[in-house]
Amino acid sequence: MKKIMTALAVAATLSACTSQQPKMLVLYYSQEGTTQKVAEQIAAELGADIERFDVEEPYTGNFQETIERCLKEREEGISPKVKPIASDISKYDIIFLGYPIWFGTYAPPVAALLKDINLDGKVVVPFCTFGSGGLYSSTADLQQAIPGAEVRDGFGIRSARIDKLQPELERFLVIGGYKEGEVESYPDYSEQMPVTEEQVAIFDAACSDYQFPLGTPISVGTRETSSSVDYLFTVESMGRDGNPAQSKIYVTVPKSADARPEFTIVVR
Ligand SMILES: Cc1cc2nc3c(=O)[nH]c(=O)nc-3n(C[C@H](O)[C@H](O)[C@H](O)COP(=O)(O)O)c2cc1C
């Protein structure tokens, strides 16, 4: 039987706001539109205000050109200039801050924005989209960059899985207490055991068509929910510095008939 967790709405979780619903703003950067989909869904689910911000000299959208410009900016120690935002941040209690992951963390326009706005005393909820991962590293980077804010656990989804956004976001919003509702309580992963041939095949089916090699699975923990069997692989791979490294890769196999294994996030 599946266990159900009930979450109370956010008003109960925010001690600062006793009588009124907290005011929420979804503030995001999106170059190619994927993060925008998440932003719009959050705003729609919560009835929050929403603003997309941009840089004065927009990136072209071409992957290689963007990478080259970022590397050049990094080398020269310059950051892009952000156009002033229209929203009055001081009016809001909770800022959902959205971005694509670039180079393992939030994209440079976000770093630039953080210098221009004051988030002291605000609750900041990060959300991001990515090719393989970056949610946890970018959240940790945000905590460092805006120590005066309460940066909470965030939401992230691979751009290749954006069609799964609705149920995953709904779960996140309910568990975080931003929205009332009921969600299934998932069990913990079992302890890590050496991988079997069958599990390696599942890993390969989930990961082998990704544009970069993700490494070799050595051990795995599993869990089962009402809708999927999930795997947490420990993987040996090559780090960004070219040295051997370990990562964690989460894979899910939905229980529906035509289900294919998919990796949901790489944690480096
Ligand atoms: C310059 C650049 C760097 C990127 N770096 C990463 C990365 O380090 N890790 C990752 O998982 N995805 C990376 N990506 C993929 C983007 O995070 C992903 O495509 C994202 O969904 C784009 O969001 P957007 O459509 O809102 O711009 C990068 C994309 C670009 C353009």
Tab-separated table of C-alpha atoms and ligand atoms in Angstrom:
chain	number	residue	atom	x	y	z
A	1	MET	CA	0.000	0.000	0.000
A	2	LYS	CA	1.440	3.379	-0.857
A	3	LYS	CA	2.112	5.778	1.957
A	4	ILE	CA	0.719	9.251	1.480
A	5	MET	CA	2.269	12.407	2.853
A	6	THR	CA	0.137	15.472	3.338
A	7	ALA	CA	1.739	18.886	3.193
A	8	LEU	CA	0.368	22.073	4.632
A	9	ALA	CA	0.544	25.228	2.621
A	10	VAL	CA	3.479	27.540	2.883
A	11	ALA	CA	1.820	30.043	5.216
A	12	ALA	CA	2.345	27.524	7.988
A	13	THR	CA	6.045	27.148	7.200
A	14	LEU	CA	6.904	30.812	7.176
A	15	SER	CA	7.085	32.135	10.679
A	16	ALA	CA	7.404	35.692	9.400
A	17	CYS	CA	3.971	35.597	7.854
A	18	THR	CA	1.316	34.650	10.301
A	19	SER	CA	-1.846	36.184	8.967
A	20	GLN	CA	-1.265	36.596	5.236
A	21	GLN	CA	-0.231	34.342	2.393
A	22	PRO	CA	3.442	34.989	1.573
A	23	LYS	CA	4.067	37.017	-1.569
A	24	MET	CA	5.901	34.989	-4.154
A	25	LEU	CA	7.882	36.023	-7.205
A	26	VAL	CA	9.255	33.718	-9.872
A	27	LEU	CA	12.354	35.437	-11.238
A	28	TYR	CA	14.294	33.614	-13.903
A	29	TYR	CA	16.793	33.629	-16.726
A	30	SER	CA	16.350	31.311	-19.684
A	31	GLN	CA	18.348	31.358	-22.862
A	32	GLU	CA	16.581	28.701	-24.871
A	33	GLY	CA	13.191	28.511	-23.184
A	34	THR	CA	13.449	25.335	-21.089
A	35	THR	CA	13.807	27.076	-17.741
A	36	GLN	CA	10.991	29.367	-18.835
A	37	LYS	CA	8.639	26.352	-18.961
A	38	VAL	CA	9.454	25.523	-15.340
A	39	ALA	CA	9.068	29.167	-14.327
A	40	GLU	CA	5.655	29.477	-15.952
A	41	GLN	CA	4.459	26.244	-14.358
A	42	ILE	CA	5.566	27.365	-10.879
A	43	ALA	CA	3.850	30.721	-11.313
A	44	ALA	CA	0.670	29.028	-12.557
A	45	GLU	CA	0.617	26.445	-9.732
A	46	LEU	CA	1.182	29.047	-7.010
A	47	GLY	CA	-0.494	32.101	-8.507
A	48	ALA	CA	2.863	33.859	-8.121
A	49	ASP	CA	4.104	36.926	-9.991
A	50	ILE	CA	6.673	36.157	-12.654
A	51	GLU	CA	9.502	38.036	-14.383
A	52	ARG	CA	12.096	36.920	-16.882
A	53	PHE	CA	15.307	38.920	-16.780
A	54	ASP	CA	17.869	39.294	-19.502
A	55	VAL	CA	21.323	40.603	-20.189
A	56	GLU	CA	21.968	43.809	-22.103
A	57	GLU	CA	23.899	41.955	-24.765
A	58	PRO	CA	22.035	38.661	-25.126
A	59	TYR	CA	23.867	35.413	-25.716
A	60	THR	CA	23.187	34.151	-29.231
A	61	GLY	CA	21.577	30.814	-28.374
A	62	ASN	CA	24.248	28.944	-30.295
A	63	PHE	CA	25.785	26.418	-27.867
A	64	GLN	CA	29.369	26.683	-29.081
A	65	GLU	CA	29.286	30.482	-29.357
A	66	THR	CA	27.826	30.774	-25.866
A	67	ILE	CA	30.517	28.540	-24.431
A	68	GLU	CA	33.231	30.558	-26.167
A	69	ARG	CA	31.815	33.883	-24.956
A	70	CYS	CA	31.508	32.580	-21.381
A	71	LEU	CA	35.076	31.310	-21.395
A	72	LYS	CA	36.319	34.642	-22.734
A	73	GLU	CA	34.321	36.582	-20.119
A	74	ARG	CA	35.658	34.317	-17.397
A	75	GLU	CA	39.251	34.718	-18.610
A	76	GLU	CA	38.877	38.503	-18.673
A	77	GLY	CA	37.076	38.560	-15.331
A	78	ILE	CA	34.016	40.340	-16.709
A	79	SER	CA	30.397	39.453	-16.120
A	80	PRO	CA	27.476	40.236	-18.417
A	81	LYS	CA	25.365	43.322	-17.620
A	82	VAL	CA	21.808	42.576	-16.591
A	83	LYS	CA	18.911	44.814	-17.659
A	84	PRO	CA	17.185	46.335	-14.607
A	85	ILE	CA	14.297	44.191	-13.399
A	86	ALA	CA	10.802	45.654	-13.120
A	87	SER	CA	9.750	43.815	-9.942
A	88	ASP	CA	10.149	45.427	-6.539
A	89	ILE	CA	11.947	42.641	-4.654
A	90	SER	CA	11.208	44.248	-1.288
A	91	LYS	CA	7.505	43.388	-1.749
A	92	TYR	CA	8.097	39.638	-1.768
A	93	ASP	CA	8.726	36.992	0.892
A	94	ILE	CA	9.738	34.108	-1.350
A	95	ILE	CA	11.719	34.377	-4.561
A	96	PHE	CA	11.786	31.335	-6.840
A	97	LEU	CA	15.057	31.943	-8.686
A	98	GLY	CA	15.420	30.042	-11.948
A	99	TYR	CA	18.303	29.448	-14.327
A	100	PRO	CA	19.937	27.014	-16.735
A	101	ILE	CA	23.077	25.289	-15.483
A	102	TRP	CA	26.167	26.489	-17.306
A	103	PHE	CA	29.560	25.048	-16.429
A	104	GLY	CA	28.187	23.162	-13.426
A	105	THR	CA	26.447	26.094	-11.741
A	106	TYR	CA	23.933	28.908	-12.323
A	107	ALA	CA	24.453	30.736	-15.604
A	108	PRO	CA	26.558	33.957	-15.441
A	109	PRO	CA	23.534	36.288	-15.904
A	110	VAL	CA	22.311	35.071	-12.491
A	111	ALA	CA	25.671	35.836	-10.892
A	112	ALA	CA	25.394	39.330	-12.402
A	113	LEU	CA	21.815	39.808	-11.167
A	114	LEU	CA	22.763	38.827	-7.618
A	115	LYS	CA	25.121	41.811	-7.514
A	116	ASP	CA	22.280	44.168	-8.503
A	117	ILE	CA	19.475	43.083	-6.169
A	118	ASN	CA	19.162	42.703	-2.418
A	119	LEU	CA	17.873	39.330	-1.264
A	120	ASP	CA	18.729	39.741	2.421
A	121	GLY	CA	15.995	38.304	4.609
A	122	LYS	CA	14.240	36.625	1.677
A	123	VAL	CA	13.505	32.955	1.227
A	124	VAL	CA	15.123	31.929	-2.062
A	125	VAL	CA	14.026	28.704	-3.752
A	126	PRO	CA	16.332	27.789	-6.644
A	127	PHE	CA	15.053	25.945	-9.712
A	128	CYS	CA	17.025	24.957	-12.750
A	129	THR	CA	17.208	22.937	-15.931
A	130	PHE	CA	20.295	21.138	-17.151
A	131	GLY	CA	21.729	18.561	-19.533
A	132	SER	CA	22.890	16.221	-16.784
A	133	GLY	CA	22.991	17.983	-13.404
A	134	GLY	CA	24.013	20.986	-11.327
A	135	LEU	CA	21.096	21.493	-8.942
A	136	TYR	CA	23.051	20.795	-5.738
A	137	SER	CA	26.265	22.558	-6.774
A	138	SER	CA	24.361	25.664	-7.867
A	139	THR	CA	22.321	25.668	-4.646
A	140	ALA	CA	25.522	25.515	-2.607
A	141	ASP	CA	26.999	28.322	-4.725
A	142	LEU	CA	23.876	30.428	-4.133
A	143	GLN	CA	24.145	29.893	-0.380
A	144	GLN	CA	27.654	31.304	-0.554
A	145	ALA	CA	26.741	34.175	-2.877
A	146	ILE	CA	23.722	35.429	-0.892
A	147	PRO	CA	24.434	34.602	2.764
A	148	GLY	CA	21.741	37.033	3.937
A	149	ALA	CA	19.014	34.975	2.265
A	150	GLU	CA	17.569	31.639	3.334
A	151	VAL	CA	18.392	29.503	0.306
A	152	ARG	CA	16.213	26.401	0.423
A	153	ASP	CA	16.420	23.046	-1.341
A	154	GLY	CA	15.646	23.564	-4.991
A	155	PHE	CA	14.029	21.867	-7.949
A	156	GLY	CA	15.845	20.680	-11.048
A	157	ILE	CA	14.980	18.752	-14.171
A	158	ARG	CA	16.941	17.634	-17.214
A	159	SER	CA	15.950	19.504	-20.364
A	160	ALA	CA	15.527	16.094	-22.066
A	161	ARG	CA	12.860	15.184	-19.461
A	162	ILE	CA	10.898	18.422	-19.535
A	163	ASP	CA	7.795	16.401	-20.533
A	164	LYS	CA	7.873	14.958	-16.966
A	165	LEU	CA	7.797	18.424	-15.423
A	166	GLN	CA	4.239	18.541	-14.112
A	167	PRO	CA	4.229	15.557	-11.700
A	168	GLU	CA	7.780	16.157	-10.490
A	169	LEU	CA	7.228	19.858	-9.876
A	170	GLU	CA	3.915	19.209	-8.150
A	171	ARG	CA	5.657	16.779	-5.791
A	172	PHE	CA	8.382	19.329	-5.048
A	173	LEU	CA	5.907	22.127	-4.343
A	174	VAL	CA	3.815	19.990	-2.010
A	175	ILE	CA	6.794	18.515	-0.109
A	176	GLY	CA	8.306	22.000	0.236
A	177	GLY	CA	5.041	23.268	1.701
A	178	TYR	CA	4.517	25.819	-1.086
A	179	LYS	CA	1.269	24.188	-2.121
A	180	GLU	CA	-1.286	22.100	-0.303
A	181	GLY	CA	-1.728	18.535	-1.430
A	182	GLU	CA	-0.910	14.899	-0.936
A	183	VAL	CA	2.051	13.036	-2.322
A	184	GLU	CA	3.277	9.489	-2.006
A	185	SER	CA	5.987	9.004	0.590
A	186	TYR	CA	8.963	7.350	-1.131
A	187	PRO	CA	11.159	4.797	0.688
A	188	ASP	CA	14.909	5.355	1.085
A	189	TYR	CA	17.256	3.696	-1.377
A	190	SER	CA	18.612	0.326	-0.239
A	191	GLU	CA	22.302	0.213	0.645
A	192	GLN	CA	24.823	0.178	-2.200
A	193	MET	CA	25.595	-3.296	-3.600
A	194	PRO	CA	27.831	-4.292	-6.523
A	195	VAL	CA	25.939	-3.954	-9.821
A	196	THR	CA	24.507	-7.008	-11.593
A	197	GLU	CA	24.569	-7.441	-15.390
A	198	GLU	CA	20.876	-6.606	-15.517
A	199	GLN	CA	21.460	-3.347	-13.631
A	200	VAL	CA	24.345	-2.405	-15.920
A	201	ALA	CA	21.973	-2.914	-18.865
A	202	ILE	CA	19.470	-0.542	-17.215
A	203	PHE	CA	22.234	2.007	-16.616
A	204	ASP	CA	23.347	1.749	-20.248
A	205	ALA	CA	19.790	2.091	-21.551
A	206	ALA	CA	19.395	5.270	-19.461
A	207	CYS	CA	22.773	6.866	-20.059
A	208	SER	CA	24.450	5.638	-23.221
A	209	ASP	CA	22.757	8.041	-25.632
A	210	TYR	CA	23.716	11.130	-23.575
A	211	GLN	CA	26.070	13.424	-25.497
A	212	PHE	CA	28.967	12.929	-23.039
A	213	PRO	CA	30.171	9.645	-21.495
A	214	LEU	CA	28.853	9.337	-17.935
A	215	GLY	CA	31.173	6.599	-16.684
A	216	THR	CA	30.991	3.027	-15.425
A	217	PRO	CA	28.564	1.957	-12.683
A	218	ILE	CA	30.172	0.062	-9.818
A	219	SER	CA	27.436	-0.193	-7.197
A	220	VAL	CA	23.757	0.597	-6.842
A	221	GLY	CA	20.937	1.072	-4.348
A	222	THR	CA	17.280	0.668	-5.352
A	223	ARG	CA	13.815	1.645	-4.249
A	224	GLU	CA	10.331	0.971	-5.527
A	225	THR	CA	7.427	3.398	-5.664
A	226	SER	CA	3.897	2.882	-6.957
A	227	SER	CA	4.907	4.240	-10.362
A	228	SER	CA	8.589	3.359	-10.850
A	229	VAL	CA	11.626	1.360	-9.877
A	230	ASP	CA	14.490	3.756	-9.132
A	231	TYR	CA	18.246	3.203	-9.045
A	232	LEU	CA	20.981	5.226	-7.392
A	233	PHE	CA	24.213	4.266	-9.152
A	234	THR	CA	27.705	5.031	-7.913
A	235	VAL	CA	29.741	5.629	-11.037
A	236	GLU	CA	33.431	5.885	-11.801
A	237	SER	CA	34.080	8.604	-14.328
A	238	MET	CA	36.473	11.309	-15.402
A	239	GLY	CA	36.290	14.545	-13.413
A	240	ARG	CA	36.293	18.002	-15.022
A	241	ASP	CA	40.013	18.215	-14.218
A	242	GLY	CA	40.710	15.004	-16.133
A	243	ASN	CA	41.321	12.952	-12.986
A	244	PRO	CA	39.275	9.852	-12.000
A	245	ALA	CA	36.193	10.830	-10.014
A	246	GLN	CA	33.048	9.272	-8.612
A	247	SER	CA	29.559	10.525	-9.256
A	248	LYS	CA	26.043	9.488	-8.303
A	249	ILE	CA	23.557	8.944	-11.098
A	250	TYR	CA	19.836	8.593	-10.431
A	251	VAL	CA	17.919	6.424	-12.908
A	252	THR	CA	14.195	5.824	-12.986
A	253	VAL	CA	12.269	3.089	-14.786
A	254	PRO	CA	8.580	3.966	-14.954
A	255	LYS	CA	6.156	1.066	-14.568
A	256	SER	CA	4.085	1.969	-17.632
A	257	ALA	CA	4.148	-0.510	-20.545
A	258	ASP	CA	6.330	1.507	-22.951
A	259	ALA	CA	8.641	2.769	-20.194
A	260	ARG	CA	12.309	3.366	-20.909
A	261	PRO	CA	14.990	3.825	-18.242
A	262	GLU	CA	15.962	7.497	-17.928
A	263	PHE	CA	18.590	9.186	-15.804
A	264	THR	CA	17.162	12.061	-13.826
A	265	ILE	CA	20.300	13.735	-12.456
A	266	VAL	CA	24.062	13.303	-12.212
A	267	VAL	CA	25.531	14.460	-8.895
A	268	ARG	CA	29.238	15.175	-9.226
B	1	LIG	C1	27.097	27.577	-22.209
B	1	LIG	C2	26.368	26.379	-21.703
B	1	LIG	C3	26.905	25.603	-20.700
B	1	LIG	C4	26.203	24.497	-20.192
B	1	LIG	N1	26.758	23.768	-19.168
B	1	LIG	C5	26.060	22.730	-18.657
B	1	LIG	C6	26.608	21.994	-17.562
B	1	LIG	O1	27.683	22.288	-17.023
B	1	LIG	N2	25.895	20.946	-17.065
B	1	LIG	C7	24.689	20.588	-17.607
B	1	LIG	O2	24.092	19.626	-17.126
B	1	LIG	N3	24.140	21.273	-18.643
B	1	LIG	C8	24.787	22.337	-19.175
B	1	LIG	N4	24.245	23.049	-20.207
B	1	LIG	C9	22.897	22.680	-20.709
B	1	LIG	C10	21.803	23.624	-20.179
B	1	LIG	O3	21.853	23.711	-18.765
B	1	LIG	C11	20.412	23.127	-20.565
B	1	LIG	O4	20.321	22.976	-21.951
B	1	LIG	C12	19.307	24.031	-20.040
B	1	LIG	O5	18.090	23.314	-19.982
B	1	LIG	C13	19.090	25.274	-20.909
B	1	LIG	O6	18.064	26.062	-20.312
B	1	LIG	P1	17.341	27.240	-21.091
B	1	LIG	O7	16.597	26.586	-22.267
B	1	LIG	O8	16.393	27.804	-20.114
B	1	LIG	O9	18.357	28.206	-21.575
B	1	LIG	C14	24.938	24.152	-20.747
B	1	LIG	C15	24.389	24.924	-21.790
B	1	LIG	C16	25.093	26.033	-22.260
B	1	LIG	C17	24.491	26.868	-23.364
